[in-house]
Each structure stands twice: as C-alpha cells, then as structure tokens.
Short mmCIF file of C-alpha atoms and ligand atoms in Angstrom, two decimals:
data_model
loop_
_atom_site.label_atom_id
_atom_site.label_comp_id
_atom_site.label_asym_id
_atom_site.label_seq_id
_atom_site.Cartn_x
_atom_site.Cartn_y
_atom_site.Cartn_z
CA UNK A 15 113.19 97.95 123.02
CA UNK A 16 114.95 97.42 125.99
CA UNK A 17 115.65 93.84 127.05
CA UNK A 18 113.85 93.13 130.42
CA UNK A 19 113.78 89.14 131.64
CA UNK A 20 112.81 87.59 128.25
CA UNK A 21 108.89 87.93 129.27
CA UNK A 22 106.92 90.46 127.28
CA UNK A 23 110.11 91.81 125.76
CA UNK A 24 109.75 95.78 126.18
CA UNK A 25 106.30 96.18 126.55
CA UNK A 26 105.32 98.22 130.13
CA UNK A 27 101.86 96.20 129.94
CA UNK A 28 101.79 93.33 127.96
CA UNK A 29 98.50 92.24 126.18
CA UNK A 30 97.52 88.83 127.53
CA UNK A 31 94.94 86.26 126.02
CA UNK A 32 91.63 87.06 127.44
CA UNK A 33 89.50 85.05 125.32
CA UNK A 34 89.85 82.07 123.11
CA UNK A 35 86.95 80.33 120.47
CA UNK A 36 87.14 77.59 118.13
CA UNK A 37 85.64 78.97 114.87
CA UNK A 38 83.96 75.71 113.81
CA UNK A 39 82.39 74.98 109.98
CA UNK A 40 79.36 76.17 109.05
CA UNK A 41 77.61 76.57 105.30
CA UNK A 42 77.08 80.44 104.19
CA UNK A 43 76.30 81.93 101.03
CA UNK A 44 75.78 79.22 98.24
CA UNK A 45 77.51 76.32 99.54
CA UNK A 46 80.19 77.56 100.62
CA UNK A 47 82.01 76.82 104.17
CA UNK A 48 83.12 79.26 106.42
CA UNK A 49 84.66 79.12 109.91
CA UNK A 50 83.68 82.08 111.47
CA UNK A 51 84.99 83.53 114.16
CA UNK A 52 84.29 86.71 115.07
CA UNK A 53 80.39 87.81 114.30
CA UNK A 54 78.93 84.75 116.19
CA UNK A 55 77.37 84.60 119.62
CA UNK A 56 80.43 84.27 121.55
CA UNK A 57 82.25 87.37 120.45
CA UNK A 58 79.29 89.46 118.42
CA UNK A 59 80.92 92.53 117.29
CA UNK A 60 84.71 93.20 118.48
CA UNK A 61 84.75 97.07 117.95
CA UNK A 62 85.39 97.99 115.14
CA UNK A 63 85.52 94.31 113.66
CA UNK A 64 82.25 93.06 112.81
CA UNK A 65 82.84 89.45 111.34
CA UNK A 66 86.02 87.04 110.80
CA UNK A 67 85.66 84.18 108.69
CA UNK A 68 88.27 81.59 107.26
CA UNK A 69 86.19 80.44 103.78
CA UNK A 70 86.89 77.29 101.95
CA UNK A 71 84.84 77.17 98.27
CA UNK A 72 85.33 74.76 95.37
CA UNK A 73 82.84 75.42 92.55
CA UNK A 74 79.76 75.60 92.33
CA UNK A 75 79.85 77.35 95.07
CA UNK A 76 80.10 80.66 96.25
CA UNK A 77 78.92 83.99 97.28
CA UNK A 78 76.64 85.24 94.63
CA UNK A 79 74.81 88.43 94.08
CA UNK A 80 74.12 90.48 97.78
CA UNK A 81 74.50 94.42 98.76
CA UNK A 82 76.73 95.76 101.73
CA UNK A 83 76.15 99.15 102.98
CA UNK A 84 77.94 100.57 105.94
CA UNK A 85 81.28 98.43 106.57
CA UNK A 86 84.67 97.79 104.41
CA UNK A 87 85.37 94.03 103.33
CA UNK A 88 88.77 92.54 103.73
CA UNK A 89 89.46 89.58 101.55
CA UNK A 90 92.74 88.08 101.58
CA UNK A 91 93.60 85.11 99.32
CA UNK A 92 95.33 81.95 101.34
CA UNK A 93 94.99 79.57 98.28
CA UNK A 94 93.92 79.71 95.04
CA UNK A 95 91.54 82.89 93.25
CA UNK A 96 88.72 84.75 93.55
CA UNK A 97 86.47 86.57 91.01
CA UNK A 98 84.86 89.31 92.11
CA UNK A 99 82.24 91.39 89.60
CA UNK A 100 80.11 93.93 90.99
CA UNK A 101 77.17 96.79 89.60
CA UNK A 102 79.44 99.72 88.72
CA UNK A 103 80.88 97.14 86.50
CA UNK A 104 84.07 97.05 88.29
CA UNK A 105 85.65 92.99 88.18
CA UNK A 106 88.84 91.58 88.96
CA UNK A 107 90.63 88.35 90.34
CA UNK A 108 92.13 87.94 94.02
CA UNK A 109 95.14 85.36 93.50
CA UNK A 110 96.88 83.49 96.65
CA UNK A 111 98.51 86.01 98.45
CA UNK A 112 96.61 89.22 96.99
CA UNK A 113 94.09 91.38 99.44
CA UNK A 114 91.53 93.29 98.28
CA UNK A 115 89.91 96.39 100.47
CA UNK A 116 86.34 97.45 99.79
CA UNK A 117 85.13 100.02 101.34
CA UNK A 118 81.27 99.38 100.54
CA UNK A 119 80.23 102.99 101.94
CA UNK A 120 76.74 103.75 100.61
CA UNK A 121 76.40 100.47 98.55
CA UNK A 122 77.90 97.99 96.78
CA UNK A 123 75.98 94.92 95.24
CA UNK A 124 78.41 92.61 94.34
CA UNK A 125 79.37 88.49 93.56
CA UNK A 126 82.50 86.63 94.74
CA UNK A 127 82.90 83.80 93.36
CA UNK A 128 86.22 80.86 92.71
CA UNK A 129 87.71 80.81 89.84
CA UNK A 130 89.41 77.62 90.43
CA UNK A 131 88.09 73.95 90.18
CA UNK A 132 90.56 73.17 93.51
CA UNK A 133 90.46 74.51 97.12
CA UNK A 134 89.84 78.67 97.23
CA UNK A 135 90.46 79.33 100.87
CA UNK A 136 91.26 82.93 102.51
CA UNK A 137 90.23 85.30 105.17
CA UNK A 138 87.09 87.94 104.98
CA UNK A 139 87.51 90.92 107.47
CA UNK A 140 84.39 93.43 108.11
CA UNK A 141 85.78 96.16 109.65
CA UNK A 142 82.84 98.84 110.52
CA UNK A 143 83.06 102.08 109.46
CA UNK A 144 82.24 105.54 111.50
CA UNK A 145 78.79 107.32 111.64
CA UNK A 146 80.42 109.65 109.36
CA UNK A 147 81.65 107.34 106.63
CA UNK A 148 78.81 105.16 106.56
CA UNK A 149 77.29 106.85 103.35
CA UNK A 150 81.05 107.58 101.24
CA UNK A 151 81.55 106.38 98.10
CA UNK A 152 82.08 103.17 97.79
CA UNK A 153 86.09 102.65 96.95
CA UNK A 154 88.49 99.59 96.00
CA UNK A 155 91.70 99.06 97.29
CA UNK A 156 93.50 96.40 95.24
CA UNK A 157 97.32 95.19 97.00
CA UNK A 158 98.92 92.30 95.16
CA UNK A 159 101.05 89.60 96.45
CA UNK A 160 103.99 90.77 94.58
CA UNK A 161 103.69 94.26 96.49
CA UNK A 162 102.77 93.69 99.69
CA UNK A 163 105.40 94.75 102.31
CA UNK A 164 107.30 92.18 103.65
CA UNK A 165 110.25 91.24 106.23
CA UNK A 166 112.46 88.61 107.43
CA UNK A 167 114.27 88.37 109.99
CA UNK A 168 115.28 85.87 112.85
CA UNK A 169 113.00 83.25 111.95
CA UNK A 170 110.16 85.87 111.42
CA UNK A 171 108.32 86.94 108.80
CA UNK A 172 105.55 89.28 108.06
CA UNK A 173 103.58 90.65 105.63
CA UNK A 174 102.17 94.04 106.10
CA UNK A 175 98.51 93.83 104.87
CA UNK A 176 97.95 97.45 107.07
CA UNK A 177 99.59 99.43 109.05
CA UNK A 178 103.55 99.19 110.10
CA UNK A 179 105.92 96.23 111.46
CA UNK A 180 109.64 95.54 111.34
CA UNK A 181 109.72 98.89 109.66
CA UNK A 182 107.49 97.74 106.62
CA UNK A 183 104.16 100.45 106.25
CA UNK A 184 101.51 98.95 103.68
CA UNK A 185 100.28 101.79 101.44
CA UNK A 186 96.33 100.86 102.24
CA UNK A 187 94.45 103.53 103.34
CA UNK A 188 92.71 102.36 106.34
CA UNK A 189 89.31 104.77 107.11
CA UNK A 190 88.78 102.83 110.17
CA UNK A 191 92.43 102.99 111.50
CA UNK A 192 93.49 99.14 111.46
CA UNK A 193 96.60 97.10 111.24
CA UNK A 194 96.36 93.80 109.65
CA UNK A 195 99.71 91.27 110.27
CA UNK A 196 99.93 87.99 108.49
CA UNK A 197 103.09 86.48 110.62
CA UNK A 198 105.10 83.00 109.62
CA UNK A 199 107.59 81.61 112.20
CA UNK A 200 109.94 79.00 112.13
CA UNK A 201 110.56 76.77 115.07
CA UNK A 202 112.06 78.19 118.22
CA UNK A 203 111.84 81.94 116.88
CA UNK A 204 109.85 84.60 118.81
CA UNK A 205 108.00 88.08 117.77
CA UNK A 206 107.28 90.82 119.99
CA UNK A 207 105.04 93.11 118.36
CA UNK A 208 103.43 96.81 119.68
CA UNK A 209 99.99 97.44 119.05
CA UNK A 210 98.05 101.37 120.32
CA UNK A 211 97.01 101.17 123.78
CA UNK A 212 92.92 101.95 123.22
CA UNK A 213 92.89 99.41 120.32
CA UNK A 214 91.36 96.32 120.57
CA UNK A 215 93.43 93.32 118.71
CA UNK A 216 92.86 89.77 117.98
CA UNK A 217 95.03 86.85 116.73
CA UNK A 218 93.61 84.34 114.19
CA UNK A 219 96.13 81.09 114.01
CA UNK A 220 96.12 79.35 110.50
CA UNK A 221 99.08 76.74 110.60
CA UNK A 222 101.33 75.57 113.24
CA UNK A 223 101.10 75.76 116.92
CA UNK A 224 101.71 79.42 118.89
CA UNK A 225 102.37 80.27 122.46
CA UNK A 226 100.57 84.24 122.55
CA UNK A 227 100.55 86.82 125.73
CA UNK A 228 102.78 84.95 127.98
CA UNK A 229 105.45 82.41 127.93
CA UNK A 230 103.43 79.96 130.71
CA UNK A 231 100.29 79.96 128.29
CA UNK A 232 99.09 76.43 126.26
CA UNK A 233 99.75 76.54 122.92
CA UNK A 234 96.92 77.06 120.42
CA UNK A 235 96.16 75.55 117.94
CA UNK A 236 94.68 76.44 113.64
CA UNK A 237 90.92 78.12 113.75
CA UNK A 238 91.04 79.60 117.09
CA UNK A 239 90.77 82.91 117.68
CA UNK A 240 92.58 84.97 120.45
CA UNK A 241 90.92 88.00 122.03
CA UNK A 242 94.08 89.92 123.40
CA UNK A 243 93.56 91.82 127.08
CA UNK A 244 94.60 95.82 127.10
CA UNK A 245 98.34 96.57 126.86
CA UNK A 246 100.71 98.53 124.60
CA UNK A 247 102.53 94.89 122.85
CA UNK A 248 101.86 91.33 122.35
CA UNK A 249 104.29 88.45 122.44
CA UNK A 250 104.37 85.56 120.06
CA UNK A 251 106.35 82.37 120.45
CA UNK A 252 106.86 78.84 118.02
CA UNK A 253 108.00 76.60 120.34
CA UNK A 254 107.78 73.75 117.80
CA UNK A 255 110.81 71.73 116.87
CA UNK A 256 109.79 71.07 113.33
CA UNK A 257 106.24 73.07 112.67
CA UNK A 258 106.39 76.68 110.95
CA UNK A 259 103.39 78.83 112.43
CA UNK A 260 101.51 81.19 111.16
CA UNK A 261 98.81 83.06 112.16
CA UNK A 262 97.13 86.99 111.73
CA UNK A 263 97.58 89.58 114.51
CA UNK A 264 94.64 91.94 113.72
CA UNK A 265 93.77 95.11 115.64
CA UNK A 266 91.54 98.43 115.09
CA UNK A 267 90.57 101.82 116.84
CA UNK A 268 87.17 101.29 118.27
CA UNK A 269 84.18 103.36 117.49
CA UNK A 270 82.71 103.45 120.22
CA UNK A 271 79.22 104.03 118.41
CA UNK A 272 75.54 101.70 118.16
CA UNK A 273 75.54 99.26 115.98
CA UNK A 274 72.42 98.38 114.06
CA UNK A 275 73.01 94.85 112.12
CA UNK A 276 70.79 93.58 109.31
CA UNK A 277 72.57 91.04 107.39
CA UNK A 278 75.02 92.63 104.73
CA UNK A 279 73.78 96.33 106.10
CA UNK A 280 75.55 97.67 109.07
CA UNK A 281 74.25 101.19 110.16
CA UNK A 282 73.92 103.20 113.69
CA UNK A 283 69.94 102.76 114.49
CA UNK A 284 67.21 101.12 113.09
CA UNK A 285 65.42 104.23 111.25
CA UNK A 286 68.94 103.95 109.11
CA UNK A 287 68.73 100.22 108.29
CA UNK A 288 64.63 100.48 107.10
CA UNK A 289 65.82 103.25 104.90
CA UNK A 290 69.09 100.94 103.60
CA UNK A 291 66.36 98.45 103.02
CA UNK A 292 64.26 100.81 101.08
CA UNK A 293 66.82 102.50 99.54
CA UNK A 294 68.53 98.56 98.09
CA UNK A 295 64.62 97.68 97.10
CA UNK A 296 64.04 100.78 95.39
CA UNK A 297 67.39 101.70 94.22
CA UNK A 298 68.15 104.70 95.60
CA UNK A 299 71.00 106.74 97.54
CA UNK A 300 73.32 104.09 96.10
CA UNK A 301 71.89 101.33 94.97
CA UNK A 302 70.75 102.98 91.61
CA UNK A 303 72.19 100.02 89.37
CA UNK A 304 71.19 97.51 92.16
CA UNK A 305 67.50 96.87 90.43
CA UNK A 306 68.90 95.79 86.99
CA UNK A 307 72.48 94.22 87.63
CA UNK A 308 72.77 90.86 87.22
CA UNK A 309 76.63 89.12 87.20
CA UNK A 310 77.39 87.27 84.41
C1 LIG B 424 77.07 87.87 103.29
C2 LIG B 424 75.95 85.45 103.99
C3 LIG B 424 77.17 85.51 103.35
N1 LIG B 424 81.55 85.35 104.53
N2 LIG B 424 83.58 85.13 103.26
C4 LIG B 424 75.26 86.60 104.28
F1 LIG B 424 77.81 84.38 103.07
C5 LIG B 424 77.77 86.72 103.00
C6 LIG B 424 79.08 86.78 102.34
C7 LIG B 424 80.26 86.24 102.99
C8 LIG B 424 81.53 86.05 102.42
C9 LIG B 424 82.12 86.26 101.17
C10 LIG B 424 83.42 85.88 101.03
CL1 LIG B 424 84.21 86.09 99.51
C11 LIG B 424 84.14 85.33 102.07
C12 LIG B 424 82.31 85.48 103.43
C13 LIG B 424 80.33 85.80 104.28
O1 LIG B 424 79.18 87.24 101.21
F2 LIG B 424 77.59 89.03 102.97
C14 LIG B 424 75.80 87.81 103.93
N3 LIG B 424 75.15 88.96 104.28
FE1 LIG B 425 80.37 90.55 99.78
#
C-alpha cells in the first residue's frame, strides 16, 4: 500500500461510517437475551445479512427446537459452549473461540442450547442465501478455535473466520461470498483493512473503544454497530492508552434479490414462504424428520 498522509492509508476511496445503532437487550427464544443489531427496524435487512445478534444465555435458557429454511447461520463462541442437536441427528459443541457455519438450505430443524451453568455469550450471523441456493442441502461447516487463521502483528491481531487478511485465508466455504474479521488491538495501534468495492460491510465493536472511517470521527463504543459508506478499504484506530479493542469487521456480496421474511424462513416471494410453511407442517421437501424429532 502506498503511504499517503496517514488518513485512509492506501485506499483511493475510503469507506466512512454512514450509520451507527446501539443494539440494546431484548429476550428471544426461551429466555435468552440478545442484542440485536442488524434485523431490527433501523437497519432491516443489510444485503446479504439478514440478522446480527450478540446472545448472552445461562441455563435454563436457550434456543430450543425451530426450523430455518433459506439462509446460513453463523455462530461464533465469545465465552463459554454451545450444544447444538438437530433432526438428521447431527450434534456437537461450539467452545469459546469455535464458529460453526450452517448452511440451512432446504431445512434444518434444530436446538441450541448452553452447555455451561456460567455466561454463554457469542455472535449469530444470518447471511441470506441466493434464489438459487435457497433449496441445497443443508451443510455444516465446523472451524475450531485451535484452527482458525490467525495473525499478529504491530499491535494487531485477527482471526480469519472468512475470507483473507494479513495474508491469513480461512478454509470456509462461503456460498454467499462473505468475509468475517474478528480484530483485537492494543492501544495506539492502527489497521487498515480492504474490503470489494460493491460489498456492503459492517463493524460490530465488542470490547474497547475504536475510532472507524476517519481519524476526526468519535470513538465508539461495545454493542454498536457501524454501517460503513462505499469505498475499496476501511480504517481502524485504538486510540486508548490502556484499553485493548476489539470488534468484527463483517462484509458480503449483495444479492440484489426480494426478500420474503417469515420468522426462521427466508425465501424470495410469498407463494415460496406458504409452501415452506406447508412443507415444515407437513414434512415435506426437507422437513421429512421435522414431524417426529424431538431433542433430547
Ligand atoms: C429464531 C427467535 C429466535 N438469535 N442467537 C425466533 F430466538 C431464533 C433463534 C436465535 C438465535 C440462536 C442463537 Cl444460538 C443465537 C439467536 C435468534 O434461534 F431462529 C427465531 N426464528
Ligand atoms: Fe437456529
């Protein structure tokens, strides 16, 4: 990159902040808390991103038995572990640090639940997929702590959930092209990251305080969420003395198709979401085991 006055380091159009919400608490699923983000009022569907929320679930709660046809789900473990069982009979734990990618397709009917008595807190992504994907198989994409990509350097580091940075590809198959950036920064160090041109992006912060887009901006605070402007990079700066921060730099090809909502169904029109409905009551195209499957 070549050096330019220490402003948006590189980039020839820099992606500014365009939009910024609080994700505040609310209760979903059994008890459970989520702060969600993206998939509210104020930013409804951020093509091809469909929901963002930071959970928080001590037992009993949860997110027991429910379907999802049309989308992939992103979970990625902050703190403590997840169980997750589902009607194929597939079942597995997401540990701090772990991410698992499920690509729902034609149906999944699943539960995820803690599996600790402390604090299980993480990130769930719905990323939507194409007109032409909508119906695949449904697929799981399991990448462990242990092996995700990662990179230090000055101050910086990054974990490569999807996509590439620092030179670091994750091996996740992304359907929906997506890259998926956990960053951690020390104080006083500075990232510049390049993101494709037609994608839209996002930052989610999680710890610390960050300075985002431009040097002159306020910085922002854990649980907001940063809608970034057009541009080919973003710039990222800790400008704390003592606080590390860390936060998520998200981004995604859009679709550019209609999006028909219902819940945990996410299809093109509403002819396709009476037939999901249909199909998940009846079990059928998919949902086969849905009418007998009960987790444990
Ligand atoms: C869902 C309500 C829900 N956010 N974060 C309605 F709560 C859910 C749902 C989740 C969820 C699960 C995890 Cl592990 C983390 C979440 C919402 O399961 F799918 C619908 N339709
Ligand atoms: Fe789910």
């Amino acid at each position: 990159m070549s050096g330019g006055s220490g402003k948006g380091i590189g980039f020839r159009c820099p992606r500014s902040v365009v939009k910024k919400v609080l994700a505040r608490q609310q209760s979903e699923g059994d008890g459970a808390v989520v702060r969600r983000s993206i998939g509210r009022m104020d930013v409804k569907y951020l093509d091809p991103f469909l929901m963002l929320d930071e959970f928080t679930v001590t037992p009993p709660a949860g997110f027991p038995d429910h379907p999802h046809r049309g989308f992939e789900t992103v979970t990625y473990m902050l703190q403590g572990t997840f169980v997750h069982q589902d009607f194929a009979g597939n079942e597995g734990k997401i540990r701090t640090g772990d991410v698992q990618w499920m690509t729902a397709g034609r149906g999944i009917v699943h539960s995820e639940m803690p599996a600790t008595d402390g604090v299980n807190k993480g990130l769930q992504l719905w990323i939507n997929l194409s007109s032409n994907d909508k119906m695949i198989e449904p697929r799981y994409q399991e990448l462990l702590s242990e092996e995700m990509g990662r990179v230090e350097k000055d101050g910086v580091e990054v974990c490569v959930i999807a996509g590439e940075s620092m030179g670091v590809r994750s091996p996740v198959y992304t359907r929906t092209p997506t890259m998926y950036l956990d960053f951690t920064l020390k104080p006083g160090a500075e990232m510049h990251q390049s993101i494709p041109e037609s994608w839209n992006a996002f930052i989610y912060v999680l710890e610390g305080e960050g300075v985002f887009g431009s040097e002159e901006s306020s910085p922002v605070q854990p649980h907001n969420l940063l809608v970034l402007g057009e541009g080919d990079g973003v710039s990222m700066w800790n400008r704390s003395t003592s606080k590390t921060l860390r936060f998520v730099l998200i981004a995604g090809q859009p679709l550019n198709e209609p999006v028909v909502q219902h819940g945990p169904f996410v299809m093109n029109t509403s002819a396709q979401i009476e037939q999901t409905i249909r199909d998940y009551q009846y079990g059928k195209n998919g949902f086969e085991m849905a009418k007998y499957w009960r987790s444990k």
